[in-house]
PDB file of C-alpha atoms in Angstrom:
ATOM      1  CA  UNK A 121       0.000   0.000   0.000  1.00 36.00           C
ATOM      2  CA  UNK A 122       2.654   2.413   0.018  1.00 38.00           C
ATOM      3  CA  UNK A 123       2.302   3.768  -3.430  1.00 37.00           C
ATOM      4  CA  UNK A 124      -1.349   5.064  -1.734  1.00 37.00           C
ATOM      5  CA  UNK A 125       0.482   7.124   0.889  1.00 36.00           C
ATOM      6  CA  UNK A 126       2.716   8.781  -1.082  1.00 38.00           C
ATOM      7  CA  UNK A 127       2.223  11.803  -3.063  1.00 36.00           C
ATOM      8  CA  UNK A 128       0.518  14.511  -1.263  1.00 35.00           C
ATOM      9  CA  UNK A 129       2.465  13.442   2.193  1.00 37.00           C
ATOM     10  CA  UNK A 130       5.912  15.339   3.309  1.00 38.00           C
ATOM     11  CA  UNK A 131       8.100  14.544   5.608  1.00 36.00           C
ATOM     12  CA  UNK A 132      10.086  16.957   7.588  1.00 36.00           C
ATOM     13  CA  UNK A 133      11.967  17.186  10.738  1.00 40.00           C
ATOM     14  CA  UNK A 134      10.345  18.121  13.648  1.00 43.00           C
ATOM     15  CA  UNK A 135      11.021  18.902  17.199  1.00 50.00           C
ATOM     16  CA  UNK A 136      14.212  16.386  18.853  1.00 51.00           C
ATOM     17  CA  UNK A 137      14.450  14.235  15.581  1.00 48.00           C
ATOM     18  CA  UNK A 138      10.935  13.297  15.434  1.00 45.00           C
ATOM     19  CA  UNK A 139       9.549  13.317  11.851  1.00 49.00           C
ATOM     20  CA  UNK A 140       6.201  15.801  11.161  1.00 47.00           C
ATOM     21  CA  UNK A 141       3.872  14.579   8.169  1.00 49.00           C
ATOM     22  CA  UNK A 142       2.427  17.820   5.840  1.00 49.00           C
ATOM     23  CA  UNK A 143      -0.589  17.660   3.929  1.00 60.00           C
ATOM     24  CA  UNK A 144      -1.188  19.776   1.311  1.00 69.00           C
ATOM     25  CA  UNK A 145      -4.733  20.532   0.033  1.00 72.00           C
ATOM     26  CA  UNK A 146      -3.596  22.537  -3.182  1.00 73.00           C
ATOM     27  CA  UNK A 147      -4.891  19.666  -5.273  1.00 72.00           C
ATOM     28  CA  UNK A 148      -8.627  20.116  -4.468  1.00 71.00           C
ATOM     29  CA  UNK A 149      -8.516  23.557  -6.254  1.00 76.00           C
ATOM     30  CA  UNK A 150      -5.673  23.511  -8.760  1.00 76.00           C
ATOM     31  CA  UNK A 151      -3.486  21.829 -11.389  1.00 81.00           C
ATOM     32  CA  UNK A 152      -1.422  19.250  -9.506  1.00 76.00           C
ATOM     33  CA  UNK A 153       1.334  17.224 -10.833  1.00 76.00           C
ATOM     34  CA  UNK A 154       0.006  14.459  -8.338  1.00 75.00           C
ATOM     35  CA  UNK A 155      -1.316  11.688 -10.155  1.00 79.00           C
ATOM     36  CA  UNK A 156      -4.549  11.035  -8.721  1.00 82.00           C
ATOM     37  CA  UNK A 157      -7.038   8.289  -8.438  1.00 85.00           C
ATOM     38  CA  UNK A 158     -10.610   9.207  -7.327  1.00 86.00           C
ATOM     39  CA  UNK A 159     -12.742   6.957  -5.597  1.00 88.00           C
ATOM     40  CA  UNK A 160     -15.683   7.602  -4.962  1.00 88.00           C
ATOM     41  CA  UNK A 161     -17.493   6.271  -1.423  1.00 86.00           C
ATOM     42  CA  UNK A 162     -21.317   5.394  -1.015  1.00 84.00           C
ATOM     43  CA  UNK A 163     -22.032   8.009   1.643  1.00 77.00           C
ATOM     44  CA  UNK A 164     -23.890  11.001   1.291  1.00 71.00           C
ATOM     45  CA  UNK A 165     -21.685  14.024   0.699  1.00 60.00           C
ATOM     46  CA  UNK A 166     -21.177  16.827   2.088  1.00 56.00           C
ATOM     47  CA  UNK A 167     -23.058  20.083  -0.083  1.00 52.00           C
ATOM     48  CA  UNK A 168     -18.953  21.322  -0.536  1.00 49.00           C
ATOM     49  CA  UNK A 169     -18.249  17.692  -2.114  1.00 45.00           C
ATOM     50  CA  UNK A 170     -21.400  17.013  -3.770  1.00 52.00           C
ATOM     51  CA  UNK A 171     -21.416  15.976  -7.929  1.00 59.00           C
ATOM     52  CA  UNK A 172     -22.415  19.819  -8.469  1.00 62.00           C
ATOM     53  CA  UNK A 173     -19.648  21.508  -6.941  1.00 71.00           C
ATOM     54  CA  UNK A 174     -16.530  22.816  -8.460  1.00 77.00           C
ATOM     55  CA  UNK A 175     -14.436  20.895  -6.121  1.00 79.00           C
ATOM     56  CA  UNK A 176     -15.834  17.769  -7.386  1.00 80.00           C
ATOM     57  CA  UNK A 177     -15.673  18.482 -11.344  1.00 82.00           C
ATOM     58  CA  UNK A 178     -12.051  19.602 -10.194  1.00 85.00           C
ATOM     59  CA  UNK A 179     -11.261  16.388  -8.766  1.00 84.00           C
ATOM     60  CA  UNK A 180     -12.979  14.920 -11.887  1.00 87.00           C
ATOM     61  CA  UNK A 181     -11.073  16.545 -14.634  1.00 87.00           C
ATOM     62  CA  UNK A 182      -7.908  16.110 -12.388  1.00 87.00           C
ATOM     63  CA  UNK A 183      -8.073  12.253 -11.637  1.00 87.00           C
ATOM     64  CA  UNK A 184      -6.378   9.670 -13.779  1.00 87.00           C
ATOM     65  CA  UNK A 185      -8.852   7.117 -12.920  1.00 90.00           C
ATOM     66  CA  UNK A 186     -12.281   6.887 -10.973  1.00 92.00           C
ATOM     67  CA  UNK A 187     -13.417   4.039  -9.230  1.00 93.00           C
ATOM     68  CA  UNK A 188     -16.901   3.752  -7.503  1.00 93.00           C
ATOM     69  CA  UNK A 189     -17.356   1.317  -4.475  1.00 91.00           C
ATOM     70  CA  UNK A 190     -20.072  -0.306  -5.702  1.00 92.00           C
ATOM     71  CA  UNK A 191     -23.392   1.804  -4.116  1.00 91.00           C
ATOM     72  CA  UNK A 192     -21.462   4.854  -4.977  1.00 91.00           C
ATOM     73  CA  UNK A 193     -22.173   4.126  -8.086  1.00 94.00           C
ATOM     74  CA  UNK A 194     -26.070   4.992  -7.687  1.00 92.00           C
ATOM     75  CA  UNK A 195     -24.882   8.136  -5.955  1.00 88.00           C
ATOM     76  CA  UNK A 196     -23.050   9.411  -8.989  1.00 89.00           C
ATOM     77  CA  UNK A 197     -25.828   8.432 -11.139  1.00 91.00           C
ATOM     78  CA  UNK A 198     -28.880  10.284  -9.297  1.00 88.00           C
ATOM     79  CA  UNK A 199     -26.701  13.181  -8.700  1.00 84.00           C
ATOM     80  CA  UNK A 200     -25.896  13.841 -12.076  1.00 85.00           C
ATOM     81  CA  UNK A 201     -28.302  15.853 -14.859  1.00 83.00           C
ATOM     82  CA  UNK A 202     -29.062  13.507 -17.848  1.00 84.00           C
ATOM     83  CA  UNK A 203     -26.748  15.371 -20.089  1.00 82.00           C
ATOM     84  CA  UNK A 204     -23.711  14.532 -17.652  1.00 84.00           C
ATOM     85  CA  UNK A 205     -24.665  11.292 -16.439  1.00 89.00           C
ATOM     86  CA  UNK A 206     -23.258   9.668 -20.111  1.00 90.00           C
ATOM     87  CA  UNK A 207     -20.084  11.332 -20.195  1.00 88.00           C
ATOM     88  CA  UNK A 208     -19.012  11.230 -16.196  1.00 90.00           C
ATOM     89  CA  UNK A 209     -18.266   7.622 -15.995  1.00 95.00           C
ATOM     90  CA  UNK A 210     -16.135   5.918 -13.751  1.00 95.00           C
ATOM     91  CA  UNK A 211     -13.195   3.576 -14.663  1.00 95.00           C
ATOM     92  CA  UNK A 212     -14.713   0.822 -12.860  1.00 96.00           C
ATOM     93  CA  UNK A 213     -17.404  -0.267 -10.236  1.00 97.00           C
ATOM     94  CA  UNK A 214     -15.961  -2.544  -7.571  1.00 96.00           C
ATOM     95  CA  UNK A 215     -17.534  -4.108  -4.347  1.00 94.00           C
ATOM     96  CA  UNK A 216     -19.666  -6.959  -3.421  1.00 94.00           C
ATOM     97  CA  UNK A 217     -21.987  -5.551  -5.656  1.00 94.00           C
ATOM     98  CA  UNK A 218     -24.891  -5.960  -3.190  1.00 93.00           C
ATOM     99  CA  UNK A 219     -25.729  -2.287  -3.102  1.00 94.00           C
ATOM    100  CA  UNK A 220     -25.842  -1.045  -6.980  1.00 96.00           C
ATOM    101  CA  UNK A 221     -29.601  -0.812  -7.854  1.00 97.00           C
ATOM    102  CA  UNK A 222     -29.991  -2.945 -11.244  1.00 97.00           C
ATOM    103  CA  UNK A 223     -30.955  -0.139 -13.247  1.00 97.00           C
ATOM    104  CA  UNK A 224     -27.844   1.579 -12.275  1.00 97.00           C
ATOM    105  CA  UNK A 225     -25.612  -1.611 -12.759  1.00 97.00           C
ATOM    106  CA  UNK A 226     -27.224  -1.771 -16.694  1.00 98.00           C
ATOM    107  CA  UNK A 227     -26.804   1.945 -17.334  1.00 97.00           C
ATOM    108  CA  UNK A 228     -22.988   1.555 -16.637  1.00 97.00           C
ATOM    109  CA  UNK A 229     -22.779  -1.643 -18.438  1.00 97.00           C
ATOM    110  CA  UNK A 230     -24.782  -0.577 -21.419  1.00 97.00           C
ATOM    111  CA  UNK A 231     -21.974   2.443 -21.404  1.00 96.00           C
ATOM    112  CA  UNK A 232     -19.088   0.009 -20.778  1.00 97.00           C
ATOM    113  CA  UNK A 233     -18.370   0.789 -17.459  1.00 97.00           C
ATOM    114  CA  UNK A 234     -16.771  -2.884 -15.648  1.00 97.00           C
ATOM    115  CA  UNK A 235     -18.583  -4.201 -12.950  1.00 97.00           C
ATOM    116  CA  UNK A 236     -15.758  -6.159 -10.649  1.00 96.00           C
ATOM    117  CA  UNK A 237     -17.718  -8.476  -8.075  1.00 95.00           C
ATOM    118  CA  UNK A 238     -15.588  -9.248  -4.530  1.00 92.00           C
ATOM    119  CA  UNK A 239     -17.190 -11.346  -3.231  1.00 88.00           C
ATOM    120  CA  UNK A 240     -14.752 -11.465  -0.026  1.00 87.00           C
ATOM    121  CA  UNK A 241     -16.392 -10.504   3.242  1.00 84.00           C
ATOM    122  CA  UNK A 242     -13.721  -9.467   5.562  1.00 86.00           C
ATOM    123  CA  UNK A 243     -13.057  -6.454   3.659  1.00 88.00           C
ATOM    124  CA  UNK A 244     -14.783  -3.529   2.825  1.00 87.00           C
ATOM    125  CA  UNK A 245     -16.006  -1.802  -0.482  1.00 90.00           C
ATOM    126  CA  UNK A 246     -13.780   0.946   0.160  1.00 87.00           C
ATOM    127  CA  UNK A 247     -10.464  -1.454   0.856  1.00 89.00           C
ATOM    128  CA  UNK A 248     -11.242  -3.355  -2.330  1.00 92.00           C
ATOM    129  CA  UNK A 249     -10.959  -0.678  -4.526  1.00 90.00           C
ATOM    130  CA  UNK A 250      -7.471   0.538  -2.595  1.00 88.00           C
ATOM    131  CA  UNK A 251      -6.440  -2.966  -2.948  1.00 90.00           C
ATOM    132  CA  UNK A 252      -7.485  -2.368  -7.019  1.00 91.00           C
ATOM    133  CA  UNK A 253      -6.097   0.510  -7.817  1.00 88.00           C
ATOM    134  CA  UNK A 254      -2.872  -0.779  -6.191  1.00 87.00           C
ATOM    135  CA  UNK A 255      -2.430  -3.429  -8.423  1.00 89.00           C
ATOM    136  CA  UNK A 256      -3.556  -1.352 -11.254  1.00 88.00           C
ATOM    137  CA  UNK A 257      -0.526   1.313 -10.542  1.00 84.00           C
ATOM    138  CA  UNK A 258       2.051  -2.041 -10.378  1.00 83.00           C
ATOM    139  CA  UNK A 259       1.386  -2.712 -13.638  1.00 85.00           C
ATOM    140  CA  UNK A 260       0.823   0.461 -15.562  1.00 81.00           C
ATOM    141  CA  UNK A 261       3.026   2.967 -13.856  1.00 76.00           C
ATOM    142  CA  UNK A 262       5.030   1.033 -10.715  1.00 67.00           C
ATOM    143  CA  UNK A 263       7.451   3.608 -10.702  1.00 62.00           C
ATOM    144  CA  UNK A 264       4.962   6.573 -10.297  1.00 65.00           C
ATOM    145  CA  UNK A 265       3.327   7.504  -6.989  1.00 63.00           C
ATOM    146  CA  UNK A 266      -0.012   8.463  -6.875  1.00 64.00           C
ATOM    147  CA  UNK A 267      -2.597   9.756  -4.431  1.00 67.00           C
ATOM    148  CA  UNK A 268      -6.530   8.595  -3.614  1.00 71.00           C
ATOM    149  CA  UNK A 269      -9.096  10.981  -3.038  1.00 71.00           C
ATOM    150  CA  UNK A 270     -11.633   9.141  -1.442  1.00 70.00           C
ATOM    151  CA  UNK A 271     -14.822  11.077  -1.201  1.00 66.00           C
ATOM    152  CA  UNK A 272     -16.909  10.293   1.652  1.00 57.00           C
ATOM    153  CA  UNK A 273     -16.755  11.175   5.164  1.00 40.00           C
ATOM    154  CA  UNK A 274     -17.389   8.086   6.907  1.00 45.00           C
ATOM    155  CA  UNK A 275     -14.302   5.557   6.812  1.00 43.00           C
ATOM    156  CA  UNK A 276     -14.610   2.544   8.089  1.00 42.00           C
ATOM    157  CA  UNK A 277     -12.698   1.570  10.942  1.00 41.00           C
ATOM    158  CA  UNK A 278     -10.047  -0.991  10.173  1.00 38.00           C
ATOM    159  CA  UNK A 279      -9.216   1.508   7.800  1.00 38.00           C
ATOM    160  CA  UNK A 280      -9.507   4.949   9.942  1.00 38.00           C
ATOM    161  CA  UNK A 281      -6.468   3.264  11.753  1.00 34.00           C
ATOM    162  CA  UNK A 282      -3.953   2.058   9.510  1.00 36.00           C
ATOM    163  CA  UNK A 283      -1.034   3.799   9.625  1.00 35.00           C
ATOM    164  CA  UNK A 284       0.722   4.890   6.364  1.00 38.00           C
ATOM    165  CA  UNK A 285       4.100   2.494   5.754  1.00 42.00           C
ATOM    166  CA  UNK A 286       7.584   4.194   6.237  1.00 39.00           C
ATOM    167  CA  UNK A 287       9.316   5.699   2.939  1.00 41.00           C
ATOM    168  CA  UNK A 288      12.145   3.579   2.031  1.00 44.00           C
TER     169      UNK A 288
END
């Protein structure tokens, strides 16, 4: 997972040798050389992070792929305006697949949009997709670090405490 963590993280020294972590937000407003994957959570959103906002066609415009988690994917699709919904489309659906409505799941499909089914339990939507677009970066791009924006604000907790790995 350490491709995931790096990118928007800096390390500097901080106070008797310990190392401080910077995040930039830059990214969420301008141009960024950060190659960034967007993944997209099924929770509601926040009216600053909604499909509408500027921040969110930002993100859009500025992400190299876009994954949905599978429910997300009905999010995306009711918040969009007819003439959108056919040309925002994510790079892939992923999940257990026991949340996308099946009028959702055939729009995307009819549009070419993958469906992946996972059917594994012990991990969430949200995971699966990290675990996705990890293997995804090996093989197109291993020697390029990239950055997820996941947008959603509720993560769930096996994940809310996972500490980033060390830089090499």
């Amino acid at each position: 997972m350490r491709a995931l963590w790096r990118g928007i993280r800096q390390r500097s020294a901080g106070p008797a040798g310990s190392a401080a972590i910077h995040h930039s937000t830059a990214f969420l407003s301008s141009k960024t050389q950060l190659h960034l994957a967007l993944c997209i959570l099924n929770v509601e959103l926040q009216h600053d992070l909604s499909v509408q906002s500027s921040i969110f066609t930002h993100l859009w415009r500025e992400a190299g792929v876009r994954v949905c988690a599978d429910g997300a994917a009905n999010r995306l699709h009711d918040s969009l305006a007819d003439a959108d919904r056919d040309r925002l489309l994510p790079d892939l659906i992923k999940g257990d697949l026991d949340s996308i409505r099946d009028d959702v799941a055939a729009f995307y499909r009819r549009l070419g949009v993958p469906l992946e089914r996972d059917a594994e339990t012990d991990r969430h939507d949200f995971d699966k997709c990290l675990r996705w677009l990890e293997k995804r970066q090996e093989k197109e791009q291993p020697a390029t670090p990239f950055s997820v924006v996941a947008l959603g604000v509720r993560v769930p907790a096996p994940l809310a405490v996972r500490a980033p790995p060390r830089a090499p």
